[in-house]
Coordinates of C-alpha atoms and ligand atoms in Angstrom, one line a residue:
M1 CA -23.7 32.8 -22.4
A2 CA -24.0 34.6 -19.3
D3 CA -20.6 36.7 -18.3
L4 CA -19.0 35.0 -15.6
K5 CA -18.7 36.6 -12.4
V6 CA -16.3 35.6 -9.6
H7 CA -16.4 36.9 -6.2
N8 CA -13.4 39.2 -6.1
S9 CA -11.6 39.1 -1.7
L10 CA -9.8 42.1 -3.0
T11 CA -12.9 44.2 -3.7
R12 CA -15.5 41.9 -2.1
Q13 CA -17.8 42.0 -3.8
K14 CA -18.9 39.6 -7.3
E15 CA -17.2 41.2 -10.4
V16 CA -18.3 40.3 -14.0
F17 CA -14.8 38.6 -15.0
V18 CA -12.9 40.1 -18.1
P19 CA -9.5 38.7 -19.0
L20 CA -6.6 41.1 -19.2
I21 CA -5.6 39.6 -22.9
P22 CA -8.9 38.5 -24.4
G23 CA -9.3 34.9 -24.9
R24 CA -6.9 33.9 -21.9
V25 CA -6.4 33.8 -18.2
G26 CA -3.5 33.6 -15.7
M27 CA -4.3 32.0 -12.9
Y28 CA -1.8 31.4 -9.8
V29 CA -2.8 29.4 -6.9
C30 CA -0.6 28.7 -3.8
G31 CA 0.0 25.1 -3.3
P32 CA 1.8 23.1 -1.5
T33 CA 4.5 22.7 1.3
V34 CA 6.2 19.0 0.5
S35 CA 7.3 18.6 4.3
G36 CA 4.6 16.1 5.3
E37 CA 1.6 14.3 3.8
S38 CA -1.2 16.0 2.3
H39 CA -4.0 16.3 4.4
L40 CA -7.8 16.9 3.8
G41 CA -7.6 20.5 4.4
H42 CA -5.1 20.6 1.2
A43 CA -8.1 18.7 -0.8
R44 CA -10.4 21.8 -1.1
P45 CA -8.1 24.4 -2.7
F46 CA -6.7 22.2 -5.0
I47 CA -9.8 21.0 -6.3
T48 CA -12.2 24.2 -6.1
F49 CA -9.3 24.9 -8.2
D50 CA -9.1 22.7 -10.0
V51 CA -12.6 23.0 -11.2
V52 CA -12.3 26.5 -11.9
Y53 CA -9.7 25.8 -14.4
R54 CA -11.3 23.7 -16.0
Y55 CA -14.3 26.1 -15.8
L56 CA -12.5 28.4 -17.6
M57 CA -11.1 26.1 -20.5
H58 CA -15.0 25.4 -20.7
L59 CA -15.7 28.7 -21.7
G60 CA -13.2 28.6 -24.3
Y61 CA -10.3 30.8 -22.2
T62 CA -7.1 29.4 -22.8
V63 CA -5.9 29.4 -19.3
R64 CA -2.6 29.3 -18.0
Y65 CA -2.4 27.8 -14.3
V66 CA 0.2 28.0 -12.2
R67 CA 0.7 26.4 -9.2
N68 CA 3.7 26.0 -7.0
I69 CA 5.5 23.9 -4.5
T70 CA 6.9 25.1 -1.4
D71 CA 10.4 23.1 -1.2
A72 CA 13.0 25.8 0.5
G73 CA 12.2 24.9 4.0
H74 CA 11.2 28.0 5.5
F75 CA 7.3 27.5 6.7
E76 CA 4.8 29.4 8.1
E77 CA 2.3 27.8 10.9
E78 CA -0.6 29.9 11.3
G79 CA 0.3 33.3 11.0
R80 CA 3.9 32.8 12.3
E81 CA 7.0 32.5 11.4
A82 CA 8.0 28.8 12.2
E83 CA 11.1 27.1 12.7
D84 CA 12.6 24.9 9.8
K85 CA 10.0 21.7 9.5
I86 CA 12.4 20.1 6.8
S87 CA 15.7 20.6 8.1
K88 CA 14.8 19.8 11.6
K89 CA 13.1 16.5 10.4
A90 CA 15.3 15.4 8.0
V91 CA 17.7 15.0 11.0
L92 CA 15.0 13.4 13.0
E93 CA 14.8 10.6 10.2
K94 CA 18.3 10.8 8.7
L95 CA 17.1 11.9 5.5
Q96 CA 18.4 14.6 3.4
P97 CA 16.4 17.0 3.1
M98 CA 15.2 16.8 -0.7
E99 CA 14.7 13.4 -0.4
L100 CA 12.1 14.4 2.1
V101 CA 11.0 16.7 -0.6
Q102 CA 10.8 14.6 -3.2
K103 CA 8.7 12.4 -1.0
Y104 CA 5.9 14.5 0.1
T105 CA 5.9 15.7 -3.8
N106 CA 5.1 12.5 -4.6
L107 CA 2.2 11.5 -2.8
F108 CA 0.8 15.0 -3.2
H109 CA 0.6 14.2 -7.2
W110 CA -0.5 10.6 -6.3
A111 CA -3.5 12.3 -4.1
M112 CA -4.3 14.8 -7.1
R113 CA -4.5 12.4 -9.4
K114 CA -6.8 10.6 -7.2
F115 CA -8.7 13.3 -6.5
G116 CA -9.3 13.5 -11.1
N117 CA -7.5 17.1 -10.8
L118 CA -5.8 17.5 -14.0
E119 CA -2.0 18.7 -13.6
P120 CA -1.3 23.0 -13.9
S121 CA 0.4 24.1 -16.9
I122 CA 3.7 25.0 -14.9
E123 CA 4.3 23.9 -11.0
P124 CA 7.6 25.8 -10.4
T125 CA 9.5 25.0 -7.0
A126 CA 10.6 27.2 -5.1
T127 CA 14.5 25.7 -4.6
G128 CA 14.3 26.4 -8.7
H129 CA 13.7 30.0 -8.2
I130 CA 16.2 31.4 -5.6
V131 CA 18.2 33.7 -8.5
E132 CA 14.4 35.3 -9.5
Q133 CA 13.8 35.9 -5.1
I134 CA 17.0 36.7 -4.7
D135 CA 16.8 39.2 -7.6
M136 CA 13.2 40.3 -6.0
I137 CA 14.3 41.1 -2.9
R138 CA 17.2 42.9 -4.3
Q139 CA 14.7 45.0 -6.4
I140 CA 13.0 45.6 -3.3
L141 CA 15.8 46.9 -1.3
D142 CA 17.0 49.3 -3.9
A143 CA 13.5 50.9 -3.6
G144 CA 13.5 51.5 -0.1
Y145 CA 11.2 48.9 1.1
A146 CA 13.7 46.7 2.9
Y147 CA 16.4 46.8 5.5
V148 CA 19.4 44.5 6.1
A149 CA 19.8 42.5 9.7
N150 CA 22.4 40.1 10.6
G151 CA 22.8 38.6 7.3
S152 CA 18.7 38.3 6.6
V153 CA 16.2 41.0 4.6
Y154 CA 13.0 42.2 6.1
F155 CA 10.5 43.9 4.6
D156 CA 9.4 47.3 6.1
V157 CA 5.5 46.9 6.5
E158 CA 5.1 50.5 8.0
K159 CA 6.8 52.8 4.9
Y160 CA 5.2 51.1 2.6
N161 CA 1.6 50.8 4.0
H162 CA 3.0 55.2 4.5
D163 CA 3.5 55.9 0.9
Y164 CA 1.2 53.4 -0.8
K165 CA -2.3 54.5 1.9
E166 CA -1.7 56.9 -0.1
K167 CA -1.9 56.2 -3.6
G168 CA -5.2 53.5 -2.3
Q169 CA -3.4 50.5 -1.9
P170 CA -2.2 50.2 2.4
Y171 CA -0.4 47.1 3.7
G172 CA -4.4 45.5 4.7
I173 CA -6.0 46.0 1.6
L174 CA -6.8 42.2 1.4
S175 CA -7.6 40.9 4.3
G176 CA -9.3 44.1 5.5
R177 CA -6.2 44.4 8.6
I178 CA -5.1 47.9 10.2
L179 CA -1.4 48.2 10.5
E180 CA -1.5 50.2 13.4
E181 CA -4.4 47.4 14.9
L182 CA -1.5 44.5 13.8
E183 CA 1.3 46.9 16.2
D184 CA -1.0 47.0 19.0
S185 CA -1.6 43.2 18.7
G186 CA 0.2 41.4 21.9
R187 CA 1.7 39.0 19.7
E188 CA 5.5 37.6 20.0
L189 CA 7.1 36.7 16.7
D190 CA 10.1 35.4 16.2
N191 CA 13.7 37.6 15.4
Q192 CA 12.2 40.8 17.1
D193 CA 14.8 42.3 18.1
E194 CA 16.4 41.7 14.6
K195 CA 12.9 43.8 13.2
R196 CA 12.3 47.4 12.7
N197 CA 8.8 46.8 13.8
K198 CA 7.1 43.2 14.6
V199 CA 5.4 42.8 11.8
D200 CA 8.4 43.5 9.2
F201 CA 8.3 40.1 6.8
A202 CA 11.4 38.3 6.4
L203 CA 12.3 38.0 2.5
W204 CA 15.9 36.2 3.2
K205 CA 17.0 34.5 6.4
N206 CA 19.9 34.2 7.1
A207 CA 20.7 30.0 7.9
P208 CA 22.3 29.1 11.4
P209 CA 24.9 26.6 10.7
E210 CA 22.7 23.6 11.2
H211 CA 20.3 24.6 8.8
I212 CA 21.0 22.3 6.0
M213 CA 18.9 23.7 3.1
R214 CA 20.9 27.3 2.4
W215 CA 22.2 28.8 -0.6
S216 CA 24.7 31.8 -1.3
S217 CA 23.0 35.4 -1.5
P218 CA 24.3 39.0 -1.4
W219 CA 23.5 38.9 2.5
G220 CA 25.4 35.8 2.8
E221 CA 24.3 32.3 3.0
G222 CA 20.7 31.7 3.6
F223 CA 17.1 31.0 2.4
P224 CA 14.5 33.1 1.1
G225 CA 11.2 34.1 3.2
W226 CA 8.4 32.1 2.3
H227 CA 6.2 34.9 0.5
I228 CA 8.5 35.7 -1.7
E229 CA 8.7 32.6 -3.6
C230 CA 4.9 33.5 -4.9
S231 CA 5.7 37.2 -5.8
A232 CA 9.0 35.8 -7.9
M233 CA 7.2 32.9 -9.6
S234 CA 3.9 34.4 -10.4
T235 CA 5.6 38.0 -11.9
K236 CA 7.9 35.0 -14.1
Y237 CA 5.4 32.7 -15.6
L238 CA 2.1 34.9 -15.4
G239 CA 3.4 39.0 -15.8
E240 CA 3.3 42.1 -13.8
R241 CA 0.0 41.7 -13.8
F242 CA -2.7 39.0 -14.3
D243 CA -6.1 37.7 -14.0
I244 CA -6.7 35.6 -11.1
H245 CA -4.4 34.8 -7.6
G246 CA -6.1 31.7 -5.6
G247 CA -5.7 29.3 -2.6
G248 CA -7.4 29.0 0.8
M249 CA -9.0 31.5 2.8
D250 CA -6.2 31.3 5.4
L251 CA -3.6 32.3 3.4
Q252 CA -5.1 35.8 3.0
F253 CA -3.4 36.9 4.9
P254 CA -0.5 37.5 6.0
H255 CA 1.2 35.3 2.9
H256 CA -1.0 37.0 0.1
E257 CA -1.1 40.7 1.8
C258 CA 2.6 40.0 1.3
E259 CA 2.8 38.7 -1.8
I260 CA 0.9 42.3 -2.7
A261 CA 3.1 44.7 -1.0
Q262 CA 6.5 42.5 -2.2
S263 CA 5.1 42.5 -6.1
T264 CA 3.7 46.1 -6.2
V265 CA 7.1 47.5 -4.6
C266 CA 8.6 45.8 -7.8
N267 CA 6.2 45.9 -10.6
H268 CA 4.5 49.0 -9.5
E269 CA 0.8 47.9 -9.3
M270 CA -1.7 45.0 -7.5
P271 CA -0.1 41.6 -9.3
A272 CA -3.8 39.9 -9.8
R273 CA -6.9 41.5 -10.7
Y274 CA -9.7 38.6 -9.0
W275 CA -8.7 37.2 -5.5
I276 CA -10.3 34.3 -5.3
H277 CA -10.3 32.3 -1.6
N278 CA -12.1 29.3 -0.9
N279 CA -13.3 28.9 2.7
M280 CA -11.9 26.1 5.6
I281 CA -13.1 22.7 5.8
T282 CA -14.3 21.5 9.6
I283 CA -14.1 18.4 11.1
N284 CA -17.4 17.6 12.9
G285 CA -17.8 21.3 13.3
R286 CA -14.5 21.5 14.5
K287 CA -11.7 23.5 13.0
M288 CA -8.7 21.1 11.8
G289 CA -5.9 21.2 13.9
K290 CA -2.7 19.1 15.6
S291 CA -4.2 20.0 19.1
Y292 CA -7.7 18.7 18.2
N293 CA -5.6 15.5 16.7
N294 CA -8.3 15.6 14.0
V295 CA -5.8 16.7 11.0
I296 CA -7.1 13.3 8.2
K297 CA -4.2 12.3 6.3
L298 CA -5.2 11.9 2.7
T299 CA -4.1 8.0 2.6
E300 CA -5.9 7.6 5.9
L301 CA -9.3 9.1 4.2
F302 CA -8.8 6.9 1.4
S303 CA -8.1 3.7 3.2
G304 CA -10.3 4.7 6.5
N305 CA -7.9 3.8 8.7
H306 CA -8.4 6.6 11.0
P307 CA -10.2 6.6 14.3
L308 CA -12.7 9.3 13.2
L309 CA -13.6 7.8 10.5
E310 CA -16.4 4.6 10.1
Q311 CA -15.1 4.1 6.7
A312 CA -12.6 4.5 3.7
Y313 CA -14.4 7.5 1.5
S314 CA -12.9 6.8 -1.8
P315 CA -11.5 10.0 -3.7
M316 CA -14.0 10.9 -6.2
T317 CA -16.7 10.7 -3.3
I318 CA -14.5 13.2 -1.4
R319 CA -14.6 15.3 -4.3
F320 CA -18.2 14.7 -4.7
F321 CA -18.6 16.1 -1.7
I322 CA -16.3 19.2 -1.5
L323 CA -18.5 20.1 -4.7
Q324 CA -22.0 19.9 -3.2
T325 CA -21.1 23.3 -1.1
H326 CA -20.4 26.1 -2.8
Y327 CA -16.4 26.5 -2.1
R328 CA -17.0 29.8 0.0
S329 CA -19.4 28.3 2.4
T330 CA -17.5 26.3 5.2
L331 CA -17.7 22.4 5.1
D332 CA -18.3 20.1 8.1
F333 CA -16.4 16.8 7.1
G334 CA -18.7 14.6 8.9
N335 CA -19.3 10.7 8.5
E336 CA -23.1 10.8 8.0
A337 CA -22.6 14.2 5.7
L338 CA -20.1 11.5 3.6
K339 CA -21.8 8.6 2.8
A340 CA -24.4 10.6 1.8
A341 CA -22.0 12.3 -0.6
E342 CA -21.1 8.8 -1.9
K343 CA -25.1 7.6 -2.3
G344 CA -25.8 11.1 -4.3
L345 CA -22.5 10.2 -6.7
R346 CA -23.7 7.0 -7.7
R347 CA -27.1 7.9 -7.8
L348 CA -26.7 10.6 -10.5
W349 CA -23.7 8.7 -12.2
E350 CA -26.0 5.5 -12.5
A351 CA -28.6 8.1 -14.3
Y352 CA -25.4 9.2 -16.4
E353 CA -25.0 5.2 -17.6
V354 CA -28.6 5.0 -18.0
L355 CA -29.0 8.0 -20.1
K356 CA -25.8 7.2 -22.8
R357 CA -27.7 4.0 -22.8
L358 CA -31.1 5.2 -23.4
P359 CA -32.4 5.4 -27.5
A360 CA -32.7 8.7 -28.9
P361 CA -36.2 9.7 -29.7
A362 CA -37.4 10.7 -32.6
G363 CA -38.6 14.1 -33.2
S364 CA -40.5 16.9 -31.3
A365 CA -41.5 16.3 -27.4
S366 CA -44.8 14.2 -26.8
D367 CA -44.3 16.4 -23.8
A368 CA -43.7 19.9 -24.4
E369 CA -43.6 21.0 -20.6
L370 CA -41.1 18.2 -19.5
D371 CA -39.1 19.4 -22.2
A372 CA -39.3 22.8 -21.3
K373 CA -38.5 22.0 -17.8
V374 CA -35.7 19.6 -18.9
N375 CA -34.5 23.0 -20.8
E376 CA -35.2 25.5 -17.9
L377 CA -33.4 23.4 -15.6
L378 CA -30.3 22.8 -18.2
D379 CA -29.7 26.2 -18.8
G380 CA -29.6 26.7 -14.8
M381 CA -26.8 24.8 -15.1
D382 CA -24.9 27.6 -17.3
E383 CA -26.1 30.1 -15.3
F384 CA -25.2 28.9 -11.7
M385 CA -21.7 27.8 -13.2
S386 CA -21.3 31.2 -14.4
D387 CA -22.3 32.9 -10.7
D388 CA -19.1 32.4 -9.0
F389 CA -18.8 29.0 -10.2
N390 CA -21.8 27.5 -8.0
T391 CA -21.2 23.8 -8.5
A392 CA -23.6 23.1 -5.3
K393 CA -26.9 24.6 -7.1
T394 CA -25.8 23.0 -10.5
L395 CA -25.7 19.6 -9.2
A396 CA -29.5 19.9 -7.2
N397 CA -29.7 20.7 -11.4
L398 CA -28.4 17.6 -12.4
F399 CA -30.1 15.9 -9.2
E400 CA -33.2 17.4 -10.7
L401 CA -33.1 15.7 -14.0
A402 CA -31.8 12.1 -12.6
P403 CA -35.8 10.7 -11.9
V404 CA -36.3 12.2 -15.8
V405 CA -33.6 9.7 -17.2
N406 CA -35.1 6.9 -14.6
G407 CA -38.5 7.7 -15.3
I408 CA -37.5 6.9 -19.3
R409 CA -36.0 3.9 -18.9
D410 CA -38.4 3.0 -16.3
K411 CA -41.3 3.9 -19.1
H412 CA -42.9 6.3 -16.0
V413 CA -41.7 9.0 -19.0
G414 CA -42.3 8.3 -22.4
A415 CA -39.5 7.8 -24.7
D416 CA -40.9 10.7 -27.0
A417 CA -41.8 12.9 -24.2
L418 CA -38.2 15.2 -24.7
S419 CA -37.7 16.1 -28.4
R420 CA -34.3 15.0 -30.1
E421 CA -32.8 18.8 -29.8
T422 CA -33.2 18.5 -25.5
F423 CA -32.6 14.5 -25.3
D424 CA -29.1 15.1 -27.2
R425 CA -28.5 18.2 -25.0
L426 CA -29.3 16.2 -21.8
Q427 CA -26.9 13.5 -23.0
R428 CA -24.7 16.2 -23.8
Y429 CA -24.7 18.3 -20.1
F430 CA -24.2 15.3 -18.2
K431 CA -21.2 14.8 -19.9
T432 CA -19.6 18.1 -20.1
Y433 CA -20.9 18.7 -16.3
L434 CA -20.4 15.2 -14.3
E435 CA -16.5 14.4 -16.3
D436 CA -15.4 17.4 -18.6
I437 CA -15.9 20.6 -15.7
F438 CA -16.5 19.0 -12.1
G439 CA -13.6 16.5 -13.0
L440 CA -15.4 13.0 -11.7
Q441 CA -15.0 9.5 -12.9
D442 CA -16.1 6.1 -12.5
E443 CA -14.5 4.8 -10.0
K444 CA -15.1 1.4 -10.6
G445 CA -14.4 1.8 -14.4
G446 CA -11.3 3.3 -15.2
D447 CA -10.5 -0.1 -17.0
N448 CA -13.9 -0.4 -18.3
Q449 CA -13.0 2.4 -20.1
V450 CA -9.9 1.5 -21.9
L451 CA -11.8 -1.7 -22.2
E452 CA -14.7 0.2 -24.4
G453 CA -12.1 2.1 -26.3
V454 CA -10.1 -1.3 -27.4
L455 CA -13.4 -3.2 -28.0
Q456 CA -14.3 0.2 -30.4
L457 CA -11.1 -0.4 -32.3
L458 CA -11.2 -4.2 -32.9
I459 CA -15.1 -3.3 -34.3
D460 CA -14.0 -0.5 -36.0
L461 CA -10.8 -2.7 -37.7
R462 CA -13.0 -5.5 -38.3
K463 CA -15.2 -3.6 -40.1
D464 CA -12.5 -2.2 -42.7
A465 CA -11.0 -5.7 -43.1
R466 CA -15.1 -6.9 -44.4
G467 CA -15.0 -3.7 -46.4
K468 CA -11.8 -4.8 -48.3
K469 CA -13.1 -8.1 -48.6
D470 CA -10.4 -9.5 -46.2
Y471 CA -12.7 -11.8 -44.2
A472 CA -9.7 -13.8 -43.0
T473 CA -9.2 -11.3 -40.7
S474 CA -12.5 -10.1 -39.7
D475 CA -13.3 -13.5 -38.5
K476 CA -10.7 -13.7 -37.1
I477 CA -10.9 -11.2 -34.4
R478 CA -14.8 -11.9 -34.3
T479 CA -13.7 -15.5 -33.3
Q480 CA -10.8 -14.6 -31.0
L481 CA -13.1 -11.9 -29.1
L482 CA -15.7 -14.8 -28.7
E483 CA -12.8 -16.9 -27.3
L484 CA -12.1 -14.6 -25.2
G485 CA -15.6 -14.0 -24.3
V486 CA -17.0 -10.6 -26.2
L487 CA -19.6 -11.9 -28.6
L488 CA -20.1 -8.8 -31.5
K489 CA -23.3 -9.3 -32.8
D490 CA -24.1 -8.1 -36.3
E491 CA -27.3 -6.0 -35.9
K492 CA -30.0 -5.2 -38.9
D493 CA -29.4 -1.1 -38.9
G494 CA -25.3 -1.8 -39.4
S495 CA -24.5 -1.4 -36.1
V496 CA -22.6 -3.5 -34.1
S497 CA -24.0 -5.0 -30.5
I498 CA -21.4 -6.2 -27.9
T499 CA -22.3 -9.5 -25.4
F500 CA -20.2 -10.6 -22.5
T501 CA -20.7 -14.2 -22.3
Ligands
LIG1 ZN1 1.6 31.2 -1.9

């Protein structure tokens, strides 16, 4: 199998993926801030990295996938450290902050399940790791890269940049930003008077009296800055150096840049080797944002209950729509594109269902040319996925294979056109890619799958009973299934066919 190549944001090029420990991968992905309902913008990173996770496992890696929950009540809004949303809203809605956190965490998990995302190996919360964060802040202070001001602790970006520039790791290494330019920009940031430099960021914030979420620390009561949680939790669960750090492109700066600076001071090296960032979603060509009134919550998307939506879109339609574009390209969200995705998914799934039921050909291929073409398309799928997870091109090959399958069904293509080997491979690839790697599911078939499994179990039990000449039991199974409208018929070749009457 071809080497896996990934685009590394840090080096700005595609690189062959080599894990630190052979056979194992540590992957950290920045999770949601649970101060509100997840929206469409959250769908892309978590679906993207779910497929990365699945593909790494498909390649045989043992993966520890860590995705955090930001619940400690400190948030950034477009690079600006905003006021504490959780506490503010909590007063407004007369709820405990943790009640809100729980509610939105549950909603987030519900949406992830709907999308068919696998659960990460560890999902640590910021509030559950205050001790680790305080410990890391203390290390940064001890190393001389932070200072205390009025009960808050700030990271000294200039000193870091000065010292680490010489070591080839200036502040801005990931995002390509230059510190001097950031300092010259006219943007006013909060707590300006406390900071030595306006680019300095908070590691710990002193909590004003009305702030509900607060913890004791060596610097007084307060709460951690946003960036420190990811440094603390990635170090704890993946080590000082790990393989992959992922997230949306909007997190590159300042969040990931700050993570790199913090972790480097504590652990003396760049935390992750490969930085992978997915591009953003636009809506009808516009950036998503409250000011455009185009933020679509996931619940609205699934119900169609939003002025921009012409209909409801199922979670699998959205998943498929996202996978039809390479993760590094922007993705424009609109009704036409979504309806096309809905149709496309149905077409592929129908071909998959047909393929499952086609009888396998006997032996060698009667159409060598077609047989070779099918194999070429299947080889291409592995190559595309190993080329920086190109789900778009992989799906395009599946679309080219669908007419071959339908052709056999409709008898335009001979039942023996493909060799047995190629046919089996085709079946295997449809299943592996659609279900195991892309995580797509038959949405109407959730119950059918269970039913199929239960029926197979009963057929097996009946066979066992007959084997033991326990005809009372085998007849009971057959009769009672018939009463439920399921007819079992014993075929000559020993198999059992099922008919719903
Ligand atoms: Zn993070």
